[in-house]
Amino acid sequence: MKRLFDFTASLVGLVCLGWLIGLLAILVKRDSDGPGIYAQPRVGRDGAVFTCYKLRTMHRTTVSAASHETPASAVTALGRRLRALKLDELPQLWNVLKGEMSFVGPRPCLPSQTVLIEERGRRGVLAVRPGITGEAQVQGVDMSDPVRLAEIDAHYVKNRSFLGDLTLILQTVAGGGRGDRVRG
């Protein structure tokens, strides 16, 4: 049921919001040098690496690192707004449609975040598809504390349900969580 929901909702989302994703990508490109859509390797289900898509919110020259390791000065003016409204995540509808991600699940991390990958592996978190949003994000927990994050992700995996996922989606849409924070 979860995959059917993910597929259907992401297809509808892409059809209805494709114009917005395109417009925002153009605005991002006009706002700063570089592509409008950012592609980055992330760790997915069973530890497989996939290409995750987002609207670019940082300057093109920013080193690829976890958000909490990136200085706030790396985020563009438009990027701050996109991140605050969580619009930078819209291109991930394509990842959901392809089956690499789900709407709800543990946020996919970078392959370089080995401690988080190990902690998630130990707790069985890598057995599920990563999500656009998740329990940890709604609680405001980011990847700067890999052990705590893996514990919350494991709690989600153990207790996940379709109704619980819908609740997390609604909490995210209503402004739950603070998104990926950058270094102050």
PDB file of C-alpha atoms in Angstrom:
ATOM      1  CA  MET A   1       0.000   0.000   0.000  1.00  0.00           C
ATOM      2  CA  LYS A   2       2.869   2.390   0.825  1.00  0.00           C
ATOM      3  CA  ARG A   3       4.543   1.933  -2.583  1.00  0.00           C
ATOM      4  CA  LEU A   4       1.218   2.372  -4.392  1.00  0.00           C
ATOM      5  CA  PHE A   5       0.607   5.599  -2.470  1.00  0.00           C
ATOM      6  CA  ASP A   6       4.159   6.800  -3.153  1.00  0.00           C
ATOM      7  CA  PHE A   7       3.931   6.053  -6.866  1.00  0.00           C
ATOM      8  CA  THR A   8       0.488   7.594  -7.336  1.00  0.00           C
ATOM      9  CA  ALA A   9       1.109  10.683  -5.198  1.00  0.00           C
ATOM     10  CA  SER A  10       4.517  11.381  -6.772  1.00  0.00           C
ATOM     11  CA  LEU A  11       3.089  10.994 -10.285  1.00  0.00           C
ATOM     12  CA  VAL A  12       0.218  13.354  -9.471  1.00  0.00           C
ATOM     13  CA  GLY A  13       2.661  15.712  -7.751  1.00  0.00           C
ATOM     14  CA  LEU A  14       4.977  15.811 -10.757  1.00  0.00           C
ATOM     15  CA  VAL A  15       2.082  16.382 -13.174  1.00  0.00           C
ATOM     16  CA  CYS A  16       0.572  19.148 -11.016  1.00  0.00           C
ATOM     17  CA  LEU A  17       3.801  20.738  -9.781  1.00  0.00           C
ATOM     18  CA  GLY A  18       6.151  20.140 -12.691  1.00  0.00           C
ATOM     19  CA  TRP A  19       5.632  23.723 -13.833  1.00  0.00           C
ATOM     20  CA  LEU A  20       6.546  25.005 -10.344  1.00  0.00           C
ATOM     21  CA  ILE A  21       9.679  22.844 -10.174  1.00  0.00           C
ATOM     22  CA  GLY A  22      10.699  24.164 -13.608  1.00  0.00           C
ATOM     23  CA  LEU A  23      10.013  27.767 -12.643  1.00  0.00           C
ATOM     24  CA  LEU A  24      11.925  27.456  -9.372  1.00  0.00           C
ATOM     25  CA  ALA A  25      14.854  25.798 -11.169  1.00  0.00           C
ATOM     26  CA  ILE A  26      14.991  28.772 -13.554  1.00  0.00           C
ATOM     27  CA  LEU A  27      14.859  31.224 -10.636  1.00  0.00           C
ATOM     28  CA  VAL A  28      17.642  29.347  -8.833  1.00  0.00           C
ATOM     29  CA  LYS A  29      19.801  29.428 -11.963  1.00  0.00           C
ATOM     30  CA  ARG A  30      19.167  33.162 -12.414  1.00  0.00           C
ATOM     31  CA  ASP A  31      19.851  33.867  -8.724  1.00  0.00           C
ATOM     32  CA  SER A  32      23.326  32.298  -8.684  1.00  0.00           C
ATOM     33  CA  ASP A  33      25.803  30.564 -10.952  1.00  0.00           C
ATOM     34  CA  GLY A  34      25.155  26.851 -11.469  1.00  0.00           C
ATOM     35  CA  PRO A  35      22.339  24.480 -12.322  1.00  0.00           C
ATOM     36  CA  GLY A  36      18.806  24.904 -10.957  1.00  0.00           C
ATOM     37  CA  ILE A  37      18.521  21.227 -10.021  1.00  0.00           C
ATOM     38  CA  TYR A  38      21.250  19.711  -7.874  1.00  0.00           C
ATOM     39  CA  ALA A  39      22.103  16.003  -8.168  1.00  0.00           C
ATOM     40  CA  GLN A  40      23.987  14.356  -5.319  1.00  0.00           C
ATOM     41  CA  PRO A  41      24.790  10.738  -4.409  1.00  0.00           C
ATOM     42  CA  ARG A  42      22.898   9.535  -1.351  1.00  0.00           C
ATOM     43  CA  VAL A  43      22.610   6.240   0.522  1.00  0.00           C
ATOM     44  CA  GLY A  44      19.299   4.479   0.018  1.00  0.00           C
ATOM     45  CA  ARG A  45      17.631   1.187   0.766  1.00  0.00           C
ATOM     46  CA  ASP A  46      20.031  -1.650   1.611  1.00  0.00           C
ATOM     47  CA  GLY A  47      22.910   0.843   1.477  1.00  0.00           C
ATOM     48  CA  ALA A  48      22.635   1.285  -2.304  1.00  0.00           C
ATOM     49  CA  VAL A  49      23.829   4.664  -3.568  1.00  0.00           C
ATOM     50  CA  PHE A  50      21.426   6.599  -5.796  1.00  0.00           C
ATOM     51  CA  THR A  51      21.281  10.108  -7.256  1.00  0.00           C
ATOM     52  CA  CYS A  52      19.043  12.389  -5.189  1.00  0.00           C
ATOM     53  CA  TYR A  53      17.621  15.523  -6.810  1.00  0.00           C
ATOM     54  CA  LYS A  54      16.944  18.855  -5.098  1.00  0.00           C
ATOM     55  CA  LEU A  55      16.598  22.461  -6.076  1.00  0.00           C
ATOM     56  CA  ARG A  56      20.052  23.941  -5.526  1.00  0.00           C
ATOM     57  CA  THR A  57      20.070  26.164  -2.429  1.00  0.00           C
ATOM     58  CA  MET A  58      23.815  26.664  -2.072  1.00  0.00           C
ATOM     59  CA  HIS A  59      26.447  28.359  -4.192  1.00  0.00           C
ATOM     60  CA  ARG A  60      27.847  26.145  -6.951  1.00  0.00           C
ATOM     61  CA  THR A  61      31.343  26.175  -5.415  1.00  0.00           C
ATOM     62  CA  THR A  62      30.176  24.803  -2.053  1.00  0.00           C
ATOM     63  CA  VAL A  63      31.960  21.579  -1.098  1.00  0.00           C
ATOM     64  CA  SER A  64      29.659  18.551  -0.999  1.00  0.00           C
ATOM     65  CA  ALA A  65      29.124  17.929   2.712  1.00  0.00           C
ATOM     66  CA  ALA A  66      26.284  17.349   5.133  1.00  0.00           C
ATOM     67  CA  SER A  67      24.219  20.485   5.785  1.00  0.00           C
ATOM     68  CA  HIS A  68      25.292  20.701   9.435  1.00  0.00           C
ATOM     69  CA  GLU A  69      28.931  20.820   8.257  1.00  0.00           C
ATOM     70  CA  THR A  70      28.272  23.605   5.750  1.00  0.00           C
ATOM     71  CA  PRO A  71      28.521  27.299   6.696  1.00  0.00           C
ATOM     72  CA  ALA A  72      25.356  29.395   6.503  1.00  0.00           C
ATOM     73  CA  SER A  73      27.168  31.719   4.069  1.00  0.00           C
ATOM     74  CA  ALA A  74      27.072  28.905   1.481  1.00  0.00           C
ATOM     75  CA  VAL A  75      23.273  29.196   1.205  1.00  0.00           C
ATOM     76  CA  THR A  76      21.970  31.641  -1.383  1.00  0.00           C
ATOM     77  CA  ALA A  77      19.291  34.229  -0.552  1.00  0.00           C
ATOM     78  CA  LEU A  78      16.712  32.364  -2.619  1.00  0.00           C
ATOM     79  CA  GLY A  79      18.000  29.092  -1.167  1.00  0.00           C
ATOM     80  CA  ARG A  80      17.160  30.232   2.371  1.00  0.00           C
ATOM     81  CA  ARG A  81      13.545  30.788   1.319  1.00  0.00           C
ATOM     82  CA  LEU A  82      13.315  27.504  -0.548  1.00  0.00           C
ATOM     83  CA  ARG A  83      14.713  25.608   2.441  1.00  0.00           C
ATOM     84  CA  ALA A  84      12.407  27.375   4.902  1.00  0.00           C
ATOM     85  CA  LEU A  85       9.376  26.426   2.788  1.00  0.00           C
ATOM     86  CA  LYS A  86      10.832  22.959   2.038  1.00  0.00           C
ATOM     87  CA  LEU A  87      10.370  23.636  -1.687  1.00  0.00           C
ATOM     88  CA  ASP A  88      13.933  22.517  -2.386  1.00  0.00           C
ATOM     89  CA  GLU A  89      12.737  18.940  -1.863  1.00  0.00           C
ATOM     90  CA  LEU A  90      10.185  18.972  -4.727  1.00  0.00           C
ATOM     91  CA  PRO A  91      12.495  17.346  -7.326  1.00  0.00           C
ATOM     92  CA  GLN A  92      12.678  14.320  -5.028  1.00  0.00           C
ATOM     93  CA  LEU A  93       9.203  13.447  -6.301  1.00  0.00           C
ATOM     94  CA  TRP A  94      11.155  11.963  -9.232  1.00  0.00           C
ATOM     95  CA  ASN A  95      13.159   9.796  -6.793  1.00  0.00           C
ATOM     96  CA  VAL A  96       9.905   8.645  -5.194  1.00  0.00           C
ATOM     97  CA  LEU A  97       8.352   7.843  -8.569  1.00  0.00           C
ATOM     98  CA  LYS A  98      11.422   5.759  -9.494  1.00  0.00           C
ATOM     99  CA  GLY A  99      11.184   3.816  -6.211  1.00  0.00           C
ATOM    100  CA  GLU A 100      14.486   5.078  -4.805  1.00  0.00           C
ATOM    101  CA  MET A 101      12.730   7.051  -2.067  1.00  0.00           C
ATOM    102  CA  SER A 102       9.408   7.214  -0.267  1.00  0.00           C
ATOM    103  CA  PHE A 103       7.455  10.219   0.945  1.00  0.00           C
ATOM    104  CA  VAL A 104       8.202   9.180   4.532  1.00  0.00           C
ATOM    105  CA  GLY A 105      11.280   7.434   5.852  1.00  0.00           C
ATOM    106  CA  PRO A 106      14.742   8.174   7.196  1.00  0.00           C
ATOM    107  CA  ARG A 107      16.364  11.048   5.271  1.00  0.00           C
ATOM    108  CA  PRO A 108      19.024   9.739   2.876  1.00  0.00           C
ATOM    109  CA  CYS A 109      22.563  10.611   3.914  1.00  0.00           C
ATOM    110  CA  LEU A 110      25.771  11.123   1.987  1.00  0.00           C
ATOM    111  CA  PRO A 111      28.044   8.101   1.397  1.00  0.00           C
ATOM    112  CA  SER A 112      30.714   9.961   3.404  1.00  0.00           C
ATOM    113  CA  GLN A 113      28.555   9.903   6.556  1.00  0.00           C
ATOM    114  CA  THR A 114      29.959   6.528   7.596  1.00  0.00           C
ATOM    115  CA  VAL A 115      29.073   6.753  11.293  1.00  0.00           C
ATOM    116  CA  LEU A 116      25.398   7.356  10.471  1.00  0.00           C
ATOM    117  CA  ILE A 117      25.404   4.557   7.894  1.00  0.00           C
ATOM    118  CA  GLU A 118      26.928   2.143  10.425  1.00  0.00           C
ATOM    119  CA  GLU A 119      24.452   3.171  13.151  1.00  0.00           C
ATOM    120  CA  ARG A 120      21.516   2.788  10.756  1.00  0.00           C
ATOM    121  CA  GLY A 121      22.822  -0.560   9.522  1.00  0.00           C
ATOM    122  CA  ARG A 122      23.117  -1.858  13.070  1.00  0.00           C
ATOM    123  CA  ARG A 123      19.505  -0.874  13.779  1.00  0.00           C
ATOM    124  CA  GLY A 124      17.943  -2.186  10.565  1.00  0.00           C
ATOM    125  CA  VAL A 125      17.134   1.283   9.222  1.00  0.00           C
ATOM    126  CA  LEU A 126      18.746   0.619   5.839  1.00  0.00           C
ATOM    127  CA  ALA A 127      16.078  -2.027   5.133  1.00  0.00           C
ATOM    128  CA  VAL A 128      13.578   0.695   4.166  1.00  0.00           C
ATOM    129  CA  ARG A 129      13.511   3.347   1.462  1.00  0.00           C
ATOM    130  CA  PRO A 130      14.677   6.766   2.616  1.00  0.00           C
ATOM    131  CA  GLY A 131      12.071   9.515   2.676  1.00  0.00           C
ATOM    132  CA  ILE A 132      11.520  13.120   1.737  1.00  0.00           C
ATOM    133  CA  THR A 133      10.425  13.630   5.323  1.00  0.00           C
ATOM    134  CA  GLY A 134      10.506  11.506   8.435  1.00  0.00           C
ATOM    135  CA  GLU A 135       9.973  11.307  12.144  1.00  0.00           C
ATOM    136  CA  ALA A 136      13.392  12.786  12.958  1.00  0.00           C
ATOM    137  CA  GLN A 137      12.832  15.763  10.634  1.00  0.00           C
ATOM    138  CA  VAL A 138       9.456  16.554  12.201  1.00  0.00           C
ATOM    139  CA  GLN A 139      11.151  16.424  15.622  1.00  0.00           C
ATOM    140  CA  GLY A 140      13.873  18.796  14.383  1.00  0.00           C
ATOM    141  CA  VAL A 141      16.708  16.261  14.694  1.00  0.00           C
ATOM    142  CA  ASP A 142      19.294  16.531  11.935  1.00  0.00           C
ATOM    143  CA  MET A 143      22.320  14.472  10.920  1.00  0.00           C
ATOM    144  CA  SER A 144      24.725  16.217  13.318  1.00  0.00           C
ATOM    145  CA  ASP A 145      23.934  13.575  15.979  1.00  0.00           C
ATOM    146  CA  PRO A 146      24.152  10.266  14.081  1.00  0.00           C
ATOM    147  CA  VAL A 147      23.437   7.992  17.049  1.00  0.00           C
ATOM    148  CA  ARG A 148      20.313   9.892  18.129  1.00  0.00           C
ATOM    149  CA  LEU A 149      19.155  10.161  14.518  1.00  0.00           C
ATOM    150  CA  ALA A 150      19.628   6.414  13.936  1.00  0.00           C
ATOM    151  CA  GLU A 151      17.662   5.673  17.133  1.00  0.00           C
ATOM    152  CA  ILE A 152      14.737   7.832  15.990  1.00  0.00           C
ATOM    153  CA  ASP A 153      14.915   6.307  12.502  1.00  0.00           C
ATOM    154  CA  ALA A 154      14.863   2.800  14.037  1.00  0.00           C
ATOM    155  CA  HIS A 155      11.817   3.772  16.111  1.00  0.00           C
ATOM    156  CA  TYR A 156      10.100   4.901  12.903  1.00  0.00           C
ATOM    157  CA  VAL A 157      10.992   1.650  11.090  1.00  0.00           C
ATOM    158  CA  LYS A 158       9.710  -0.497  13.955  1.00  0.00           C
ATOM    159  CA  ASN A 159       6.434   1.421  14.350  1.00  0.00           C
ATOM    160  CA  ARG A 160       5.702   2.642  10.824  1.00  0.00           C
ATOM    161  CA  SER A 161       2.177   2.549   9.506  1.00  0.00           C
ATOM    162  CA  PHE A 162       0.260   4.138   6.666  1.00  0.00           C
ATOM    163  CA  LEU A 163      -1.694   6.355   9.093  1.00  0.00           C
ATOM    164  CA  GLY A 164       1.541   7.323  10.843  1.00  0.00           C
ATOM    165  CA  ASP A 165       3.089   8.259   7.499  1.00  0.00           C
ATOM    166  CA  LEU A 166       0.091  10.431   6.605  1.00  0.00           C
ATOM    167  CA  THR A 167       0.408  12.146   9.988  1.00  0.00           C
ATOM    168  CA  LEU A 168       4.118  12.872   9.382  1.00  0.00           C
ATOM    169  CA  ILE A 169       3.334  14.241   5.909  1.00  0.00           C
ATOM    170  CA  LEU A 170       0.683  16.568   7.368  1.00  0.00           C
ATOM    171  CA  GLN A 171       3.036  17.666  10.161  1.00  0.00           C
ATOM    172  CA  THR A 172       5.724  18.452   7.573  1.00  0.00           C
ATOM    173  CA  VAL A 173       3.315  20.421   5.376  1.00  0.00           C
ATOM    174  CA  ALA A 174       2.138  22.313   8.460  1.00  0.00           C
ATOM    175  CA  GLY A 175       5.731  23.404   9.152  1.00  0.00           C
ATOM    176  CA  GLY A 176       6.928  20.609  11.426  1.00  0.00           C
ATOM    177  CA  GLY A 177      10.680  20.400  11.807  1.00  0.00           C
ATOM    178  CA  ARG A 178      13.260  22.949  10.797  1.00  0.00           C
ATOM    179  CA  GLY A 179      14.731  21.277   7.741  1.00  0.00           C
ATOM    180  CA  ASP A 180      18.417  20.669   7.195  1.00  0.00           C
ATOM    181  CA  ARG A 181      20.213  23.254   9.283  1.00  0.00           C
ATOM    182  CA  VAL A 182      23.532  24.668   8.206  1.00  0.00           C
ATOM    183  CA  ARG A 183      26.363  25.611  10.522  1.00  0.00           C
ATOM    184  CA  GLY A 184      25.616  28.944  12.201  1.00  0.00           C
TER     185      GLY A 184
END
